[in-house]
Coordinates of C-alpha atoms and ligand atoms in Angstrom, one line a residue:
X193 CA 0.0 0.0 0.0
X194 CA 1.2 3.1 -0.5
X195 CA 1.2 6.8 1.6
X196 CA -1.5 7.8 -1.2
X197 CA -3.5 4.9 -0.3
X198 CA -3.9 5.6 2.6
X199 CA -7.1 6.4 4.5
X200 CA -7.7 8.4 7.6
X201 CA -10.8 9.6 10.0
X202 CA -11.9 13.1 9.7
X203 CA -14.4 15.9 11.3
X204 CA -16.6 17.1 9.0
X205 CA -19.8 19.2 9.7
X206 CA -23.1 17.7 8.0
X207 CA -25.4 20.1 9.4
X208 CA -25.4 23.5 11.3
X209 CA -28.5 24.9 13.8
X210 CA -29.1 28.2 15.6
X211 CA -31.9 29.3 18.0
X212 CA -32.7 33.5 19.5
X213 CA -35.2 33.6 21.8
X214 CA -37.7 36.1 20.7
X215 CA -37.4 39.1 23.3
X216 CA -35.6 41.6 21.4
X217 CA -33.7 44.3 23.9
X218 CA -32.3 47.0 21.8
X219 CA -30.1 50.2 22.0
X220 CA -33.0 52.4 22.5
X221 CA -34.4 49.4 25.2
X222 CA -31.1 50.2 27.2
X223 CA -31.2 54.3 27.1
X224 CA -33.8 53.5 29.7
X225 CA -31.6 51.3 31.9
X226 CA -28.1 52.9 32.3
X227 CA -26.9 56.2 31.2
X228 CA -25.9 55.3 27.3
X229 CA -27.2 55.9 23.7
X230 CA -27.8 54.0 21.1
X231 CA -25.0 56.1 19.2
X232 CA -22.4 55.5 21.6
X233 CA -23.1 51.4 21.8
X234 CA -23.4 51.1 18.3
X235 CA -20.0 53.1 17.5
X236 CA -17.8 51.6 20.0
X237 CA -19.3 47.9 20.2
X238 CA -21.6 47.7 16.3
X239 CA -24.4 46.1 17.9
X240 CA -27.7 47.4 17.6
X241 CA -30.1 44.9 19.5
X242 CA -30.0 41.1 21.2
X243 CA -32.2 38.5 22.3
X244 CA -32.8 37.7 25.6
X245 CA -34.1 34.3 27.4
X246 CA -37.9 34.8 28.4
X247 CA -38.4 34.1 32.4
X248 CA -38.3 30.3 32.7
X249 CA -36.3 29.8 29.2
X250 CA -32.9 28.6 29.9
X251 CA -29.6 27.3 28.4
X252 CA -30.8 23.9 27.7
X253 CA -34.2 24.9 26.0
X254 CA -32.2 27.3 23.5
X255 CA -29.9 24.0 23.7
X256 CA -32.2 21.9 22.3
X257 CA -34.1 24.4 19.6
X258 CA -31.0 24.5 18.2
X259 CA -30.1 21.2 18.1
X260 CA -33.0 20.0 16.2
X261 CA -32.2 22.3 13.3
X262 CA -29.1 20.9 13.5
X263 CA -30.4 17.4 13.2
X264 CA -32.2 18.3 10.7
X265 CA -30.2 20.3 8.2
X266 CA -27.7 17.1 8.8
X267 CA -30.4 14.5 7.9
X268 CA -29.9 12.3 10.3
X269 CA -32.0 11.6 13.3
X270 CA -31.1 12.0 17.2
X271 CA -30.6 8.6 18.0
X272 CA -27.3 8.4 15.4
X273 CA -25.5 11.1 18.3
X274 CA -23.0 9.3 20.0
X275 CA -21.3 12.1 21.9
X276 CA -23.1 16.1 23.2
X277 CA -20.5 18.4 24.1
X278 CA -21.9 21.9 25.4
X279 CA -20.0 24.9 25.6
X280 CA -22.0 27.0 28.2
X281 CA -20.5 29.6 31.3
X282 CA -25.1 30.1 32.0
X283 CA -25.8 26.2 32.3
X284 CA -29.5 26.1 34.1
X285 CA -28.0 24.0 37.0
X286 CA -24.5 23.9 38.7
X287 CA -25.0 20.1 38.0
X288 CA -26.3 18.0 36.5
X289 CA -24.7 19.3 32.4
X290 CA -26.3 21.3 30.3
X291 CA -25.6 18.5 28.1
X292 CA -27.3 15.3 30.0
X293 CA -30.3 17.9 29.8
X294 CA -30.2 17.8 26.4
X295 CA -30.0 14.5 25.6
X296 CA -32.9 13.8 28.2
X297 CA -34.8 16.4 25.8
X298 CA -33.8 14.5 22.3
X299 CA -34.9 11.0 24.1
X300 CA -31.4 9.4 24.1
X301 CA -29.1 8.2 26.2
X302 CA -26.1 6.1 27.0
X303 CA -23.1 7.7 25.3
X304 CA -21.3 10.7 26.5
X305 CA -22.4 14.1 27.2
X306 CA -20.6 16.9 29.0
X307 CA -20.4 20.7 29.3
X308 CA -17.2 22.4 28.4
X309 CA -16.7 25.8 30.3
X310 CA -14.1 28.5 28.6
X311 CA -16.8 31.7 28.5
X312 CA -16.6 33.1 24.9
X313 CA -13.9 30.4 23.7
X314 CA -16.2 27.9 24.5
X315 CA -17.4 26.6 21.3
X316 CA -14.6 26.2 19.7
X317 CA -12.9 24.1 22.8
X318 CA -16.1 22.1 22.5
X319 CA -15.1 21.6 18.4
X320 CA -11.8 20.5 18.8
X321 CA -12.8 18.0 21.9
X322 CA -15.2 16.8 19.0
X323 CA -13.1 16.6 16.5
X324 CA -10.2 14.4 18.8
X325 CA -13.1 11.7 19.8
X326 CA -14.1 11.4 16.2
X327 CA -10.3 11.2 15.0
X328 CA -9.3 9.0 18.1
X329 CA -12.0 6.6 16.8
X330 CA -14.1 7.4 19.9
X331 CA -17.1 8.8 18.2
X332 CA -18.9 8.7 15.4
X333 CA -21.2 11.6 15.2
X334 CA -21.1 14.4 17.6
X335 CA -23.7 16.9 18.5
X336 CA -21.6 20.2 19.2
X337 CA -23.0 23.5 21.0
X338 CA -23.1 26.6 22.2
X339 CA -25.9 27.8 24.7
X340 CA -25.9 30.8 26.4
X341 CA -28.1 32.9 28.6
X342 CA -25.5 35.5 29.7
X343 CA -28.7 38.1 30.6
X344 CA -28.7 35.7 33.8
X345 CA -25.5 36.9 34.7
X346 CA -25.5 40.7 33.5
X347 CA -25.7 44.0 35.9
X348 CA -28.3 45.8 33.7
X349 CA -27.0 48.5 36.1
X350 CA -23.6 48.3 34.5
X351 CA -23.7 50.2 31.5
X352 CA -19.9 49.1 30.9
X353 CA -20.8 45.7 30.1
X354 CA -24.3 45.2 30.3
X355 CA -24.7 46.7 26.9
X356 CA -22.5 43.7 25.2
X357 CA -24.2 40.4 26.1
X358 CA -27.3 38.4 24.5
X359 CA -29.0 34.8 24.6
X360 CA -28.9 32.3 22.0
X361 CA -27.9 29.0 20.7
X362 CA -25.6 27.8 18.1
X363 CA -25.1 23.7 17.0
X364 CA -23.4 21.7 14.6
X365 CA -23.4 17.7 14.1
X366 CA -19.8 16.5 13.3
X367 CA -19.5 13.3 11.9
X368 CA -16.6 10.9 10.8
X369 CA -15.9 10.4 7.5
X370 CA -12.7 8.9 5.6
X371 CA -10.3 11.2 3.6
X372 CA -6.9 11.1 1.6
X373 CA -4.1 10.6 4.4
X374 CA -2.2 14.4 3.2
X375 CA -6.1 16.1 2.2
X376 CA -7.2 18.7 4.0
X377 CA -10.7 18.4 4.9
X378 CA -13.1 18.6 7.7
X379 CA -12.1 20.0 10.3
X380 CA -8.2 20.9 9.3
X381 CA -6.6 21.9 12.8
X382 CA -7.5 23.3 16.0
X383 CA -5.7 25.4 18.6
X384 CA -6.6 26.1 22.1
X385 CA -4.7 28.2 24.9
X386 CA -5.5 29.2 28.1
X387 CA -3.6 31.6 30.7
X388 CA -5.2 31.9 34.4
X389 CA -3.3 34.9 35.3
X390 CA -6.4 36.8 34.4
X391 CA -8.7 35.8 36.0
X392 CA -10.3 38.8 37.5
X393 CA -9.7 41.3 34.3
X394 CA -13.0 39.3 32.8
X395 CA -15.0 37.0 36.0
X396 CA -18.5 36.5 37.8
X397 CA -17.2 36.3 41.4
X398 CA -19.4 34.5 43.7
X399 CA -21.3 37.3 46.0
X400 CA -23.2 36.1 49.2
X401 CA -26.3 37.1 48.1
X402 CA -26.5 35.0 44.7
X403 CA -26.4 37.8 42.5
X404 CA -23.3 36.3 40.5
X405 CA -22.7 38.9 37.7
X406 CA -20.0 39.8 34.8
X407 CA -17.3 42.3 36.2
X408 CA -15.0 43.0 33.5
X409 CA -12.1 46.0 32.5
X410 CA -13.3 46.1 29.2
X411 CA -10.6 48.2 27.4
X412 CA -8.0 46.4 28.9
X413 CA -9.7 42.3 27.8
X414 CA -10.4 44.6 24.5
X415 CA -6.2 45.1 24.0
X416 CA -5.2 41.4 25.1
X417 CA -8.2 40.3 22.5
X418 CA -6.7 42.2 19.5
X419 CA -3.5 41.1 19.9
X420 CA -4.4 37.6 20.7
X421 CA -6.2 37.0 17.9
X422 CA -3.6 38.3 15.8
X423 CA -1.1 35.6 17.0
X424 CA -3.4 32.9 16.8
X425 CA -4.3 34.1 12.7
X426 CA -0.2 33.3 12.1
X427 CA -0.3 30.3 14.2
X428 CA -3.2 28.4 12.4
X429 CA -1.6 29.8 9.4
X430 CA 1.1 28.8 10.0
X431 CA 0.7 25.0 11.1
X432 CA -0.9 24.4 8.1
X433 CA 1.2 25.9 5.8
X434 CA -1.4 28.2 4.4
X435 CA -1.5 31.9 2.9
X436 CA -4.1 34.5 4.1
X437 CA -5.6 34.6 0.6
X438 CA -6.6 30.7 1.0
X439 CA -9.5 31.7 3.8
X440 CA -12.4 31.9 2.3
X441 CA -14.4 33.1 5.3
X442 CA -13.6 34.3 9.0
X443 CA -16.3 33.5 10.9
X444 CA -15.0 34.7 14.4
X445 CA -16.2 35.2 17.9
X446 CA -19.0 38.3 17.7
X447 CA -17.3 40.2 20.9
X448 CA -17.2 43.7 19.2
X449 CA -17.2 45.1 15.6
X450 CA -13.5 46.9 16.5
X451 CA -11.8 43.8 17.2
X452 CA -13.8 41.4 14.6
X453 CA -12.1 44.2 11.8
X454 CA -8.9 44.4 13.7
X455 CA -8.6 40.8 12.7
X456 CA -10.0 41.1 9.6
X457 CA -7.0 43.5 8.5
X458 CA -4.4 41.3 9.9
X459 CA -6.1 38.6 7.8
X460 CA -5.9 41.2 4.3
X461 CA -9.7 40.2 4.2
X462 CA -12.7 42.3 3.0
X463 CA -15.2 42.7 5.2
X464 CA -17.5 40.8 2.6
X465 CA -15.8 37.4 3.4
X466 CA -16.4 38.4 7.4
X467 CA -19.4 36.7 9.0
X468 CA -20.9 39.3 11.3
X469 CA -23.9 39.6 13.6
X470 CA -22.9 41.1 16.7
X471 CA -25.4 43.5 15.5
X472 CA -28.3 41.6 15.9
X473 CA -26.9 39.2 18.2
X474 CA -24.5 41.2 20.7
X475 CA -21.9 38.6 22.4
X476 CA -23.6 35.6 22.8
X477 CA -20.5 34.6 24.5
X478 CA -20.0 31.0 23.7
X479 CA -22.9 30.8 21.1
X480 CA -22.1 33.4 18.8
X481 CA -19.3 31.8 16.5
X482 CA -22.1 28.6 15.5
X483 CA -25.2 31.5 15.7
X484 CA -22.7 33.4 12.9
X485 CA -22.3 30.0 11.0
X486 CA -25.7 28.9 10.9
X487 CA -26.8 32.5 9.7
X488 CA -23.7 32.5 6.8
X489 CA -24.5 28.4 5.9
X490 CA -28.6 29.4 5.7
X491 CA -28.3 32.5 3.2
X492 CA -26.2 31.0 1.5
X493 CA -23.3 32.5 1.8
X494 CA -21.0 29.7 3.6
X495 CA -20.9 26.8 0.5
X496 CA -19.6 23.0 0.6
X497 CA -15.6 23.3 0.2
X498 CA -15.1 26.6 1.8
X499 CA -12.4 27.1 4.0
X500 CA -13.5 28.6 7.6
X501 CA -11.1 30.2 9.9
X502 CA -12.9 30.5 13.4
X503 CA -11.2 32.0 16.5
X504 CA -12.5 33.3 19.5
X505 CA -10.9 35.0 23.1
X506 CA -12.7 34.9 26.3
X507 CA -12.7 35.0 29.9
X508 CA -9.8 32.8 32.2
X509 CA -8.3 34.1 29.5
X510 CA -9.0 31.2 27.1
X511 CA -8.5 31.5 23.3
X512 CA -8.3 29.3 20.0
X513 CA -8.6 28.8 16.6
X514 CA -10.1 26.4 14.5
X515 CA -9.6 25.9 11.1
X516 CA -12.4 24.1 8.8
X517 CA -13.3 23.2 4.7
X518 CA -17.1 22.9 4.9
Ligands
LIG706 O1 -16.2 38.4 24.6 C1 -15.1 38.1 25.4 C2 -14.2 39.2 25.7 N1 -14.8 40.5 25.8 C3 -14.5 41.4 25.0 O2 -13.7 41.2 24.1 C4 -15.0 42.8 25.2 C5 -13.9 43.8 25.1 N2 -14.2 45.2 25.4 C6 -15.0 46.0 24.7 O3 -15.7 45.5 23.9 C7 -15.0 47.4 25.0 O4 -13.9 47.7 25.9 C8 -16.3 48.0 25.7 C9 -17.4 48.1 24.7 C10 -16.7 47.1 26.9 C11 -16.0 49.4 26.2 O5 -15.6 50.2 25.1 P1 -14.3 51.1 25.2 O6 -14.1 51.9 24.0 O7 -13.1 50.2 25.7 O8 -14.7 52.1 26.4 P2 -14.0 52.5 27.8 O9 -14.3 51.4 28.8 O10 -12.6 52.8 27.6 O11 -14.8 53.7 28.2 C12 -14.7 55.0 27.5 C13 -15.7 56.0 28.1 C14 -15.6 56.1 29.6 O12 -15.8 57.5 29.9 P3 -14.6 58.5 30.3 O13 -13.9 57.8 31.5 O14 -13.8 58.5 29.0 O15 -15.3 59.7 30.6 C15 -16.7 55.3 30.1 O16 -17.2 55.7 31.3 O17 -17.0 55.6 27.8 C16 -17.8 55.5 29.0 N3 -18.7 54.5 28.9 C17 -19.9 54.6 28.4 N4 -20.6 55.7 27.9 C18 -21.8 55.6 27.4 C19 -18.6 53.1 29.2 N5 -19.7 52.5 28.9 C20 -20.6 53.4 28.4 C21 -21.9 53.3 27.9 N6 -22.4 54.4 27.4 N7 -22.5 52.1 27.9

């Protein structure tokens, strides 16, 4: 046999979901809240609106909306899942996971499920987790999301953060499938990092009286994000041996408009190929890079062979990359 004979396992995605509750709480919503304006959110962050959780919707109900679009655009059915990883900081419960919720609610049970907990990196830790079960022959087809309900945790009397975060759900199904041993597709490579020394520039601190909420120095987690990203752009690059100009889409972690562009110039990339909807979205911390996906993959815009660069920066600080040909 030779090298070009060779087989091996990859990640690919076979179907992408999304769920926003419906409560819309916009700019103009949160002039009545905090001392702000529209203009000035809109200008220094680009959102304009986001969805928040009604009372008694939580992580695991946007969870599973999500997840059967996912299902469905994949054309499978639930019982084929044999692995539900979660990426969720709001799970509805300390314990039991987000994701044993969830497969309670799609009416399976017996393989793995577990939440993954790196704030706005989340989703793409809980991807490349994915990806090494289905390349370590442990799984087969992996339901993969990311779930938030960050309004549980916001200080609407903040107006330094409270104006960033929204609710919503992302999902894709990753499934194995066999591939040339030197092509590149699927899920191409994935890089995570993590450094604790930050802990308290971005954290929900545990107060006596319950009300856990986000404290964070926003300009300063703004810098570190920038520059960040930039290093993990080279490094993805990098490890594959690939140019800029063979991205076809960055579809990155919907924090704020200034550092999704920031990242877009290091990249040399137009705008056009940037999937943004921090907008309409705000951060959905761990749920925005699928939300972006499943909005890019539904219009249209995302096709089959595409190349996908994803990244994302978030709280601990956490941060990584994942690069993907749909
Ligand atoms: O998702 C994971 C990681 N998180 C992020 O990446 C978020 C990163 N940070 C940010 O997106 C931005 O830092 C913010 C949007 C949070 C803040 O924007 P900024 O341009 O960094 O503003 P700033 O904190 O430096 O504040 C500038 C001014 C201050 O006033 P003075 O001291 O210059 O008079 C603030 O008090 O803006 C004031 N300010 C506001 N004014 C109107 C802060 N929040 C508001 C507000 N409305 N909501």
């Amino acid at each position: 046999m030779t090298t070009q004979d060779m087989r091996k396992i990859v990640s690919t995605i076979a179907g992408t979901g999304s769920y926003l509750p419906a409560k819309i709480l916009s700019n103009k919503d949160l002039e009545t809240l905090v001392d702000t304006t529209d203009e000035w959110i809109f200008t220094r962050t680009g959102i304009r609106e986001r969805h928040i959780a009604a009372d008694g919707e939580f992580t695991s109900d946007l969870a599973l909306e999500a997840a059967k679009n996912a299902i469905h655009a994949a054309g499978i059915t639930a019982d084929k899942i044999d692995l539900i990883i979660v990426a969720t900081t709001t799970p509805d419960k300390i314990f039991p996971s987000v994701a044993t919720m969830l497969q309670r609610k799609l009416g399976i049970a017996g393989y793995p499920a577990f939440d993954i907990q790196a704030v706005c990196s989340g989703f793409v830790y809980a991807l490349a987790t994915a990806d090494n079960f289905i390349k370590a022959g442990a799984a087969k087809c992996a339901l993969v999301i990311g779930a938030e309900t960050f309004s549980r945790i916001t200080d609407y009397s903040d107006r330094s953060n409270c104006i960033l975060w929204g609710d919503g759900a992302g999902a894709v199904i990753l499934c194995a499938a066999q591939a040339d041993m030197h092509s590149k597709e699927g899920v191409i490579s994935t890089h995570l990092h993590a450094d604790g020394n930050y802990e308290t520039m971005l954290h929900v601190p545990r107060k006596e009286n319950g009300q856990d909420t986000v404290l964070m120095e926003g300009n300063a987690v703004f810098k570190m994000a920038v520059n960040t990203l930039d290093q993990i752009v080279d490094e993805t690059l990098a490890a594959n041996g690939m140019q800029k100009s063979d991205i076809d889409w960055l579809v990155p972690h919907q924090a704020n408009i200034r550092i999704i562009t920031a990242t877009a110039k290091k990249l040399d990339m137009s705008m056009e190929k940037v999937i943004v909807t921090v907008d309409k979205h705000g951060n959905t911390s761990a749920a925005s890079i699928p939300l972006a996906l499943d909005v890019a993959v539904r219009d249209g815009r995302i096709k089959r062979g595409d190349v996908i660069l994803m990244e994302a920066f978030g709280g601990g600080f956490t941060w990584g990359s994942a690069l993907i040909r749909y």
